[in-house]
mmCIF file of C-alpha atoms in Angstrom:
data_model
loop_
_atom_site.group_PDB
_atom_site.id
_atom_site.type_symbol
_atom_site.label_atom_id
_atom_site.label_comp_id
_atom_site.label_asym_id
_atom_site.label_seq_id
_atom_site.Cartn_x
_atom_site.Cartn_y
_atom_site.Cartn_z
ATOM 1 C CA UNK F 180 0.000 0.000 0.000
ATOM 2 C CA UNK F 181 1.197 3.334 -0.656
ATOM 3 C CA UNK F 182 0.460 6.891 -0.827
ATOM 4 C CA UNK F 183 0.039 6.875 -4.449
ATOM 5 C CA UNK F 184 -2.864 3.805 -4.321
ATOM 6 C CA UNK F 185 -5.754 5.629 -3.697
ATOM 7 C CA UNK F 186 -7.620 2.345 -3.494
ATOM 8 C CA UNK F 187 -5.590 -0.080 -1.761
ATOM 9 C CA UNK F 188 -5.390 3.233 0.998
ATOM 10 C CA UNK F 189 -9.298 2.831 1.444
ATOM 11 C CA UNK F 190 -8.977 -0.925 1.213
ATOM 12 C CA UNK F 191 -7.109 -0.872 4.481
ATOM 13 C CA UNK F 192 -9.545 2.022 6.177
ATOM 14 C CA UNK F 193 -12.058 -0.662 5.246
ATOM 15 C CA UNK F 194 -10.221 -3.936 6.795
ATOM 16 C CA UNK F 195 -9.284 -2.039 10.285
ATOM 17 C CA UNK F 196 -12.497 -1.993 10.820
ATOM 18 C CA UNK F 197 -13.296 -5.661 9.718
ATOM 19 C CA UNK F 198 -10.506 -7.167 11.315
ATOM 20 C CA UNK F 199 -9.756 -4.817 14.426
ATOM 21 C CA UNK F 200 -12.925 -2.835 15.312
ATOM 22 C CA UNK F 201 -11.430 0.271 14.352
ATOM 23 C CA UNK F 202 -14.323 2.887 13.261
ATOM 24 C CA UNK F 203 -13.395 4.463 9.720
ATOM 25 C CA UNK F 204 -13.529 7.868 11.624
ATOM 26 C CA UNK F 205 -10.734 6.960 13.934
ATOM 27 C CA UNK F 206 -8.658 5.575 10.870
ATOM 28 C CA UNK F 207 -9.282 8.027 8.794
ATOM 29 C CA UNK F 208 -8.030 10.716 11.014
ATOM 30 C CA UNK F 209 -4.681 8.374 12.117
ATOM 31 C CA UNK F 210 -3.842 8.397 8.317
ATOM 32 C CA UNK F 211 -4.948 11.814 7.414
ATOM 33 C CA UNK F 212 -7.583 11.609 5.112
ATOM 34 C CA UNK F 213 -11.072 12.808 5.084
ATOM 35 C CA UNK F 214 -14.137 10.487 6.008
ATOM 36 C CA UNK F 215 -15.847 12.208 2.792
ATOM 37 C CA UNK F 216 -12.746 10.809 0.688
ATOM 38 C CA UNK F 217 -12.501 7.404 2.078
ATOM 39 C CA UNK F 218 -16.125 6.417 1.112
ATOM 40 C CA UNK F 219 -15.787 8.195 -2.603
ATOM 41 C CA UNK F 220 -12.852 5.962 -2.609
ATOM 42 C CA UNK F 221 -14.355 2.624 -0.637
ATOM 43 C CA UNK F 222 -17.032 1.423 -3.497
ATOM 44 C CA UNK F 223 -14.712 2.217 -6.814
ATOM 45 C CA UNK F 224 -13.633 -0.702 -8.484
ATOM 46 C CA UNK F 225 -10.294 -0.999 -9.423
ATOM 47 C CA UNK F 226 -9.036 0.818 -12.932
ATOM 48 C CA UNK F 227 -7.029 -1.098 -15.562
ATOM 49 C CA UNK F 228 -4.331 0.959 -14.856
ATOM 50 C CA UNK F 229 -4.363 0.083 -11.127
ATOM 51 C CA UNK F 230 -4.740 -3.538 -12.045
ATOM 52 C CA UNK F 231 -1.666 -3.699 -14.469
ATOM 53 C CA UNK F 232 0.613 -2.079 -12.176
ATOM 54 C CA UNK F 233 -0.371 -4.405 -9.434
ATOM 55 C CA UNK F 234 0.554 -6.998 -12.007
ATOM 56 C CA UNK F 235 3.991 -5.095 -12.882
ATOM 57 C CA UNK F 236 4.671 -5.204 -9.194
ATOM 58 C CA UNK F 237 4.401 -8.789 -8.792
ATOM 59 C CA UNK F 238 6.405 -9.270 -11.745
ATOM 60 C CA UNK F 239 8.893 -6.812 -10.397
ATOM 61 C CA UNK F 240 8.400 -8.887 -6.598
ATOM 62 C CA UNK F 241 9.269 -12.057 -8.692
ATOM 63 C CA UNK F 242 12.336 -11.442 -10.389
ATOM 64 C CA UNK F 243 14.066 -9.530 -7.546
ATOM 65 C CA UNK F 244 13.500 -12.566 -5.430
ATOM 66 C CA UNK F 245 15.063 -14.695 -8.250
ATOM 67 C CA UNK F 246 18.038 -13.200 -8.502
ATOM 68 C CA UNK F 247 18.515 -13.695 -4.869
ATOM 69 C CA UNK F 248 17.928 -10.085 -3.877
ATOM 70 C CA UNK F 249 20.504 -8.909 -5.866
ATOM 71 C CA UNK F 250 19.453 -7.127 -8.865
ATOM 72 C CA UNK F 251 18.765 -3.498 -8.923
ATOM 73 C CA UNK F 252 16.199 -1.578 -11.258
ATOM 74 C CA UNK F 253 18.479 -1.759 -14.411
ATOM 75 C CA UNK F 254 19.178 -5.216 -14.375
ATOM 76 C CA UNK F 255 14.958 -6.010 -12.994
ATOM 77 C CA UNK F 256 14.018 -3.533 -16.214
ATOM 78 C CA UNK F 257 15.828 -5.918 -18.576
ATOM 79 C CA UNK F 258 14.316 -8.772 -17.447
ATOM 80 C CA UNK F 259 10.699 -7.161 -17.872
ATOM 81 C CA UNK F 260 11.621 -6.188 -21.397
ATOM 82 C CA UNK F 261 12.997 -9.756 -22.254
ATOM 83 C CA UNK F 262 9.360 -10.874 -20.544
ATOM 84 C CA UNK F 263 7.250 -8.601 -22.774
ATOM 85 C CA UNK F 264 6.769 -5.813 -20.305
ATOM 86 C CA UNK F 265 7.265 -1.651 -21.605
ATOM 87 C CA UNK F 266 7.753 -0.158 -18.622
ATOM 88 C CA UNK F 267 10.486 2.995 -18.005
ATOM 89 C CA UNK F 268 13.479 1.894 -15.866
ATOM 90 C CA UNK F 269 12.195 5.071 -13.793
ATOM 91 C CA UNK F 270 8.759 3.086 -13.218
ATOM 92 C CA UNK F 271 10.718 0.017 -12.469
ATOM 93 C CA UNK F 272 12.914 1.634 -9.820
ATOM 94 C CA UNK F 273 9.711 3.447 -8.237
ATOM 95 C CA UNK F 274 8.098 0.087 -7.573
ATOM 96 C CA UNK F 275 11.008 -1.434 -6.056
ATOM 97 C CA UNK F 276 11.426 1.436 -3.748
ATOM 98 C CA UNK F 277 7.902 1.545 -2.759
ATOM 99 C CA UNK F 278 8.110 -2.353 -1.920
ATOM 100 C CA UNK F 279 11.093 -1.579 0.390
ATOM 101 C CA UNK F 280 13.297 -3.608 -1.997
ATOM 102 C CA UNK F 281 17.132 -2.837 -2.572
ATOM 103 C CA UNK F 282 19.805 -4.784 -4.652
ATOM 104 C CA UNK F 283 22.996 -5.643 -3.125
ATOM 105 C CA UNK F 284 25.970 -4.804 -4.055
ATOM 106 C CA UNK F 285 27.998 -7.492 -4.566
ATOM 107 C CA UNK F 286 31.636 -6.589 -3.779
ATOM 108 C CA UNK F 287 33.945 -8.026 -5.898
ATOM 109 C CA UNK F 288 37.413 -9.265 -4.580
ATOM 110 C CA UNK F 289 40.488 -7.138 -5.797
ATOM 111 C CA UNK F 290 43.755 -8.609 -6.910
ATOM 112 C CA UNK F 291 46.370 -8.131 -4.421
ATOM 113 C CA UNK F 292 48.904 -7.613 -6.570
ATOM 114 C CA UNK F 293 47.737 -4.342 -7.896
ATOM 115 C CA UNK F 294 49.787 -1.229 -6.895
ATOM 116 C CA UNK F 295 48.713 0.451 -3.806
ATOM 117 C CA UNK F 296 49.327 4.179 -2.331
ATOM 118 C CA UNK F 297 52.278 3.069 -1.357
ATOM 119 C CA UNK F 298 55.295 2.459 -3.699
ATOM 120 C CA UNK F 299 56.470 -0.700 -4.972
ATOM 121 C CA UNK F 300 59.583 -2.196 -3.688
ATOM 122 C CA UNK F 301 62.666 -1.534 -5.683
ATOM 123 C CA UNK F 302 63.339 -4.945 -8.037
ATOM 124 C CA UNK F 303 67.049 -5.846 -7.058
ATOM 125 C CA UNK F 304 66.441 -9.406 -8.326
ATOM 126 C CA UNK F 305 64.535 -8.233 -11.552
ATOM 127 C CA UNK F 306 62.361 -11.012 -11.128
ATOM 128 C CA UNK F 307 64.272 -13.844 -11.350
ATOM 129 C CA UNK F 308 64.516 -15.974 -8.040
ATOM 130 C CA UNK F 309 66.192 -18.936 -9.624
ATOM 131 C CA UNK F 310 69.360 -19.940 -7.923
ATOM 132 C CA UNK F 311 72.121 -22.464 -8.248
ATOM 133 C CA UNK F 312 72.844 -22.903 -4.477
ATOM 134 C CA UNK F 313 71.578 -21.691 -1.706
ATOM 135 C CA UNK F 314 71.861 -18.100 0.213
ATOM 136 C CA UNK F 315 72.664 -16.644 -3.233
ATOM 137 C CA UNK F 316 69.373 -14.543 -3.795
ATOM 138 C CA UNK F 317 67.545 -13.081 -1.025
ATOM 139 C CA UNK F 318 64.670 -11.654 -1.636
ATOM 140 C CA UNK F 319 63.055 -9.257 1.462
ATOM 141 C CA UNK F 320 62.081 -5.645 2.829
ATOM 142 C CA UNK F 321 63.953 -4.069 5.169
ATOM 143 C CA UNK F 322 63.031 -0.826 6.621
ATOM 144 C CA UNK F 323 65.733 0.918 8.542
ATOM 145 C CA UNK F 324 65.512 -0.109 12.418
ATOM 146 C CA UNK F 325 61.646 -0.989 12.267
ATOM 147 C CA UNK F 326 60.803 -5.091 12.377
ATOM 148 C CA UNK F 327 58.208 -6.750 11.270
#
């Protein structure tokens, strides 16, 4: 339910009552709307345009939870497309936002052999650690009087 769904607002005016006992005047005036607009609202059937974007949002609600939570509104939009769907990737990302759903971010491991800040260690070796005998390359860091 949001603020934009009219219907589905006086829906749940409507069920408070049914369910908990609450009179429409006391939820009416908890969600701030007008007794006068919740029964204009209470009787109207739903319009196409309601119904297919209940039916975008479940197809929205579907795919998300396929991809384990991870895709975002780009990657949901693509899907829709591939499914048929013509729907903005503005529309798409409204949806998910009003359905409380995010996509994670899955962080990606970096290399650790990528340069740093710091510098890279001066090659005295040149790369080449083969040896014929023993203690005749050593490879190391040594920082003045600091150990490691």
């Amino acid at each position: 339910m949001t603020e934009s769904d009219p219907a589905a607002l006086a829906a749940f005016i409507g069920n408070q009552r049914a369910e908990h006992h609450v009179p429409h005047r006391l939820a009416c005036r908890v969600l701030g709307v007008s007794e006068s607009w919740f029964y204009k609202w209470r009787g109207k059937p739903m319009t196409t345009r309601e119904v297919r974007r209940g039916k975008l949002a479940e197809a929205i609600k579907q795919i998300f939870e396929g991809s384990g939570g991870t895709y975002g509104s780009p990657k949901v939009w693509i899907r829709l497309l591939r499914e048929g769907w013509r729907v903005s990737v503005n529309t798409v990302a409204k949806i998910l936002a009003e359905l409380g759903l995010a996509g994670r971010k899955i962080r990606r491991r970096r290399g650790l052999t990528r340069p740093g800040k710091r510098a890279a260690a001066p090659d005295f070796v040149r790369r080449d650690f083969t040896a014929d005998a023993p203690d005749q390359v050593w490879a190391g860091r040594h920082d003045g009087d600091r150990h490691w």
